[in-house]
Short mmCIF file of C-alpha atoms in Angstrom, two decimals:
data_model
loop_
_atom_site.label_atom_id
_atom_site.label_comp_id
_atom_site.label_asym_id
_atom_site.label_seq_id
_atom_site.Cartn_x
_atom_site.Cartn_y
_atom_site.Cartn_z
CA GLN A 24 0.00 0.00 0.00
CA GLN A 25 1.23 3.48 -0.89
CA LYS A 26 2.25 5.19 2.37
CA VAL A 27 1.83 8.67 0.92
CA GLN A 28 -1.28 9.15 -1.19
CA GLN A 29 -1.95 12.17 -3.38
CA SER A 30 -5.10 13.45 -5.02
CA PRO A 31 -6.19 14.29 -7.59
CA GLU A 32 -3.98 12.47 -10.11
CA SER A 33 -4.27 15.41 -12.46
CA LEU A 34 -5.66 18.92 -12.34
CA SER A 35 -6.38 21.59 -14.95
CA VAL A 36 -6.42 25.18 -13.74
CA PRO A 37 -7.04 28.42 -15.65
CA GLU A 38 -4.23 30.95 -15.64
CA GLY A 39 -4.70 33.17 -12.63
CA GLY A 40 -6.76 30.54 -10.83
CA MET A 41 -6.20 28.53 -7.66
CA ALA A 42 -4.83 24.98 -7.70
CA SER A 43 -5.42 22.77 -4.66
CA LEU A 44 -3.49 19.54 -4.13
CA ASN A 45 -3.99 16.98 -1.37
CA CYS A 46 -1.77 14.48 0.37
CA THR A 47 -2.56 11.92 3.08
CA SER A 48 -0.21 9.60 4.92
CA SER A 49 -1.23 6.15 6.14
CA ASP A 50 1.82 5.95 8.40
CA ARG A 51 1.43 7.79 11.69
CA ASN A 52 5.22 7.83 12.08
CA PHE A 53 5.47 10.40 9.31
CA GLN A 54 5.77 13.78 10.97
CA TYR A 55 7.71 15.85 8.43
CA PHE A 56 6.32 16.80 5.03
CA TRP A 57 7.62 18.43 1.86
CA TRP A 58 6.22 19.48 -1.48
CA TYR A 59 8.38 19.05 -4.58
CA ARG A 60 7.78 20.13 -8.17
CA GLN A 61 9.15 18.44 -11.29
CA HIS A 62 9.12 19.97 -14.75
CA SER A 63 9.48 17.66 -17.72
CA GLY A 64 13.06 16.50 -18.26
CA GLU A 65 14.28 17.84 -14.93
CA GLY A 66 14.81 16.51 -11.44
CA PRO A 67 12.32 17.43 -8.69
CA LYS A 68 12.89 20.72 -6.88
CA ALA A 69 11.73 21.46 -3.34
CA LEU A 70 8.92 23.98 -3.05
CA MET A 71 8.49 24.03 0.70
CA SER A 72 8.56 22.03 3.88
CA ILE A 73 5.98 21.95 6.66
CA PHE A 74 6.62 20.38 10.04
CA SER A 75 4.02 22.06 12.32
CA ASP A 76 0.25 22.12 12.34
CA GLY A 77 -1.31 25.03 10.49
CA ASP A 78 -0.46 27.07 7.44
CA LYS A 79 2.86 28.01 5.91
CA LYS A 80 2.99 30.56 3.10
CA GLU A 81 5.80 31.17 0.64
CA GLY A 82 4.89 33.59 -2.12
CA ARG A 83 1.98 32.19 -4.13
CA PHE A 84 2.24 28.81 -2.40
CA THR A 85 0.49 27.91 0.85
CA ALA A 86 0.86 24.55 2.57
CA HIS A 87 -1.42 23.32 5.34
CA LEU A 88 -0.69 20.45 7.74
CA ASN A 89 -3.06 18.65 10.06
CA LYS A 90 -0.99 16.14 12.01
CA ALA A 91 -3.99 14.54 13.70
CA SER A 92 -5.40 13.46 10.34
CA LEU A 93 -1.97 13.24 8.63
CA HIS A 94 -3.30 15.46 5.87
CA VAL A 95 -1.23 17.99 3.97
CA SER A 96 -2.43 20.31 1.25
CA LEU A 97 -0.79 22.71 -1.18
CA HIS A 98 -2.59 25.69 -2.68
CA ILE A 99 -1.17 27.62 -5.60
CA ARG A 100 -2.63 31.09 -5.94
CA ASP A 101 -2.61 33.04 -9.23
CA SER A 102 -1.46 30.00 -11.20
CA GLN A 103 0.98 30.65 -14.05
CA PRO A 104 1.80 28.53 -17.13
CA SER A 105 5.21 27.86 -15.53
CA ASP A 106 3.37 26.11 -12.68
CA SER A 107 2.44 23.31 -15.10
CA ALA A 108 4.40 20.38 -13.68
CA LEU A 109 4.25 17.18 -11.64
CA TYR A 110 3.89 17.89 -7.91
CA PHE A 111 5.03 15.42 -5.28
CA CYS A 112 4.21 15.22 -1.62
CA ALA A 113 7.01 13.62 0.42
CA ALA A 114 7.20 12.56 4.05
CA SER A 115 9.73 11.45 6.61
CA GLU A 116 9.61 9.83 10.06
CA SER A 117 12.43 11.90 11.43
CA ASN A 118 14.18 15.12 10.76
CA TYR A 119 17.38 13.30 9.88
CA ALA A 120 19.00 11.71 6.89
CA GLN A 121 16.92 8.62 6.20
CA GLY A 122 15.33 9.74 2.98
CA LEU A 123 11.86 10.79 2.02
CA THR A 124 8.89 8.66 0.99
CA PHE A 125 7.19 10.15 -2.05
CA GLY A 126 3.61 9.99 -3.28
CA LEU A 127 2.77 9.23 -6.93
CA GLY A 128 2.31 12.88 -7.79
CA THR A 129 -0.37 15.25 -9.09
CA ARG A 130 0.03 16.58 -12.62
CA VAL A 131 -1.02 20.23 -12.82
CA SER A 132 -1.77 21.87 -16.16
CA VAL A 133 -2.36 25.61 -16.30
CA PHE A 134 -4.28 26.71 -19.39
CA PRO A 135 -4.59 30.27 -20.78
CA GLY B 5 24.65 27.38 -4.80
CA GLY B 6 25.66 23.96 -5.96
CA ILE B 7 24.88 21.34 -8.53
CA ILE B 8 24.27 17.61 -8.81
CA THR B 9 25.82 16.07 -11.93
CA GLN B 10 24.65 12.67 -13.11
CA THR B 11 26.39 10.63 -15.80
CA PRO B 12 25.49 9.31 -18.21
CA LYS B 13 22.26 11.14 -19.01
CA PHE B 14 21.07 8.23 -21.18
CA LEU B 15 22.11 4.60 -20.76
CA ILE B 16 21.12 1.74 -23.03
CA GLY B 17 22.01 -1.78 -21.96
CA GLN B 18 21.39 -5.41 -22.75
CA GLU B 19 19.54 -7.89 -20.57
CA GLY B 20 21.80 -9.30 -17.85
CA GLN B 21 24.38 -6.55 -18.22
CA LYS B 22 25.92 -4.77 -15.23
CA LEU B 23 25.42 -1.02 -15.57
CA THR B 24 26.84 1.81 -13.46
CA LEU B 25 25.48 5.29 -12.89
CA LYS B 26 27.57 8.05 -11.36
CA CYS B 27 26.66 11.14 -9.36
CA GLN B 28 28.76 14.09 -8.21
CA GLN B 29 27.70 16.95 -5.90
CA ASN B 30 29.49 20.16 -4.97
CA PHE B 31 27.13 21.25 -2.18
CA ASN B 32 29.47 19.62 0.37
CA HIS B 33 26.43 17.74 1.69
CA ASP B 34 26.95 14.73 3.93
CA THR B 35 23.98 12.67 2.75
CA MET B 36 23.36 11.37 -0.74
CA TYR B 37 20.52 9.30 -2.23
CA TRP B 38 19.56 7.25 -5.25
CA TYR B 39 15.90 7.14 -6.25
CA ARG B 40 14.19 5.34 -9.11
CA GLN B 41 11.30 6.99 -10.95
CA ASP B 42 8.95 4.83 -12.99
CA SER B 43 6.00 6.24 -14.84
CA GLY B 44 2.98 6.17 -12.53
CA LYS B 45 4.96 4.99 -9.51
CA GLY B 46 6.49 8.10 -8.08
CA LEU B 47 10.00 8.02 -6.63
CA ARG B 48 11.28 5.02 -4.71
CA LEU B 49 14.42 5.01 -2.57
CA ILE B 50 17.12 2.53 -3.63
CA TYR B 51 20.13 3.41 -1.46
CA TYR B 52 21.33 6.29 0.64
CA SER B 53 24.59 7.21 2.31
CA ILE B 54 24.86 9.33 5.45
CA THR B 55 28.56 9.94 5.06
CA GLU B 56 31.61 8.76 3.12
CA ASN B 57 31.88 4.93 3.06
CA ASP B 58 28.40 4.54 4.63
CA LEU B 59 25.63 2.69 2.79
CA GLN B 60 21.99 2.23 3.82
CA LYS B 61 19.41 0.20 1.91
CA GLY B 62 16.14 1.73 0.84
CA ASP B 63 12.90 -0.01 -0.06
CA LEU B 64 14.08 -0.97 -3.55
CA SER B 65 17.69 -2.10 -2.99
CA GLU B 66 17.39 -5.64 -4.38
CA GLY B 67 19.18 -5.86 -7.72
CA TYR B 68 21.38 -2.85 -7.01
CA ASP B 69 24.76 -2.09 -5.42
CA ALA B 70 26.02 1.32 -4.36
CA SER B 71 29.37 2.87 -3.54
CA ARG B 72 30.33 6.08 -1.67
CA GLU B 73 34.11 6.32 -1.72
CA LYS B 74 34.23 10.11 -1.52
CA LYS B 75 31.97 12.67 0.13
CA SER B 76 31.23 14.27 -3.24
CA SER B 77 30.36 11.14 -5.23
CA PHE B 78 27.85 8.30 -5.07
CA SER B 79 27.62 5.49 -7.63
CA LEU B 80 24.81 3.05 -8.32
CA THR B 81 25.21 -0.28 -10.12
CA VAL B 82 22.38 -2.25 -11.66
CA THR B 83 23.74 -5.75 -11.10
CA SER B 84 21.73 -7.47 -13.86
CA ALA B 85 19.60 -5.32 -16.12
CA GLN B 86 16.09 -6.66 -16.79
CA LYS B 87 14.74 -6.81 -20.35
CA ASN B 88 12.20 -4.08 -21.19
CA GLU B 89 13.22 -2.16 -18.08
CA MET B 90 12.85 1.55 -18.48
CA ALA B 91 13.24 4.02 -15.66
CA VAL B 92 14.83 7.30 -14.63
CA PHE B 93 17.38 7.17 -11.82
CA LEU B 94 17.65 10.30 -9.73
CA CYS B 95 20.55 11.21 -7.47
CA ALA B 96 20.06 13.70 -4.65
CA SER B 97 21.95 15.18 -1.73
CA SER B 98 20.85 16.91 1.44
CA THR B 99 21.99 18.45 4.65
CA TRP B 100 20.27 18.12 8.00
CA GLY B 101 19.94 20.82 10.63
CA GLY B 102 19.53 24.48 9.78
CA ALA B 103 16.97 26.37 7.76
CA ASN B 104 16.73 23.93 4.85
CA THR B 105 17.00 20.76 6.89
CA GLY B 106 16.08 17.66 4.97
CA GLN B 107 15.64 19.39 1.64
CA LEU B 108 16.76 17.13 -1.19
CA TYR B 109 18.62 18.62 -4.15
CA PHE B 110 18.19 16.43 -7.22
CA GLY B 111 20.16 15.94 -10.39
CA GLU B 112 18.44 15.87 -13.77
CA GLY B 113 18.34 12.10 -13.87
CA SER B 114 19.80 9.22 -15.87
CA LYS B 115 17.37 7.44 -18.18
CA LEU B 116 17.90 3.69 -18.46
CA THR B 117 16.60 1.58 -21.33
CA VAL B 118 17.22 -2.18 -21.46
CA LEU B 119 16.85 -3.92 -24.81
#
């Protein structure tokens, strides 16, 4: 069973609109979460991390974590064509070295 | 800033062949990782190394060997390539502690095709 589950699989958003991505963990040991973005032909790049309950905002991106339900979300405000990419949620048991467990990703397409 | 360099970018092999992928980083990070990315299956951890000469198995280590002889480099060997195998192998490094703790920095990937 996938320990980190993402929804939806794909998402189409109008330019200037809001994209909302979801991530749920089935492993209660996962306490640290990241969002990564991958453009075609490139390696994933970190967007932001979130380790505490509540919201974390970085520019047009806002992440929300609810540790009780192990649910993380990512909201992209004022979506741009350059936001079209594959978005991964990743999680870790500890804040040290052991590597991240990734979800299968959500493909976001921003249309004009 | 720094960079992760993976070589080769494309690798074509024959069934049963031993194939090696190389990764170099100039971030001076202690920890390095190898992930495999298959279409529709996300990223899966093969091996990681906390420091020079250390090796730790990930969830997908069977069929692979790894080597970390220097802090800046991490190699991955496919011990016996499987026919029709096609995947992208991603190398990453990270540092722990500090503002960007745990953030993985990825290379562009090495695409493997087995004929």
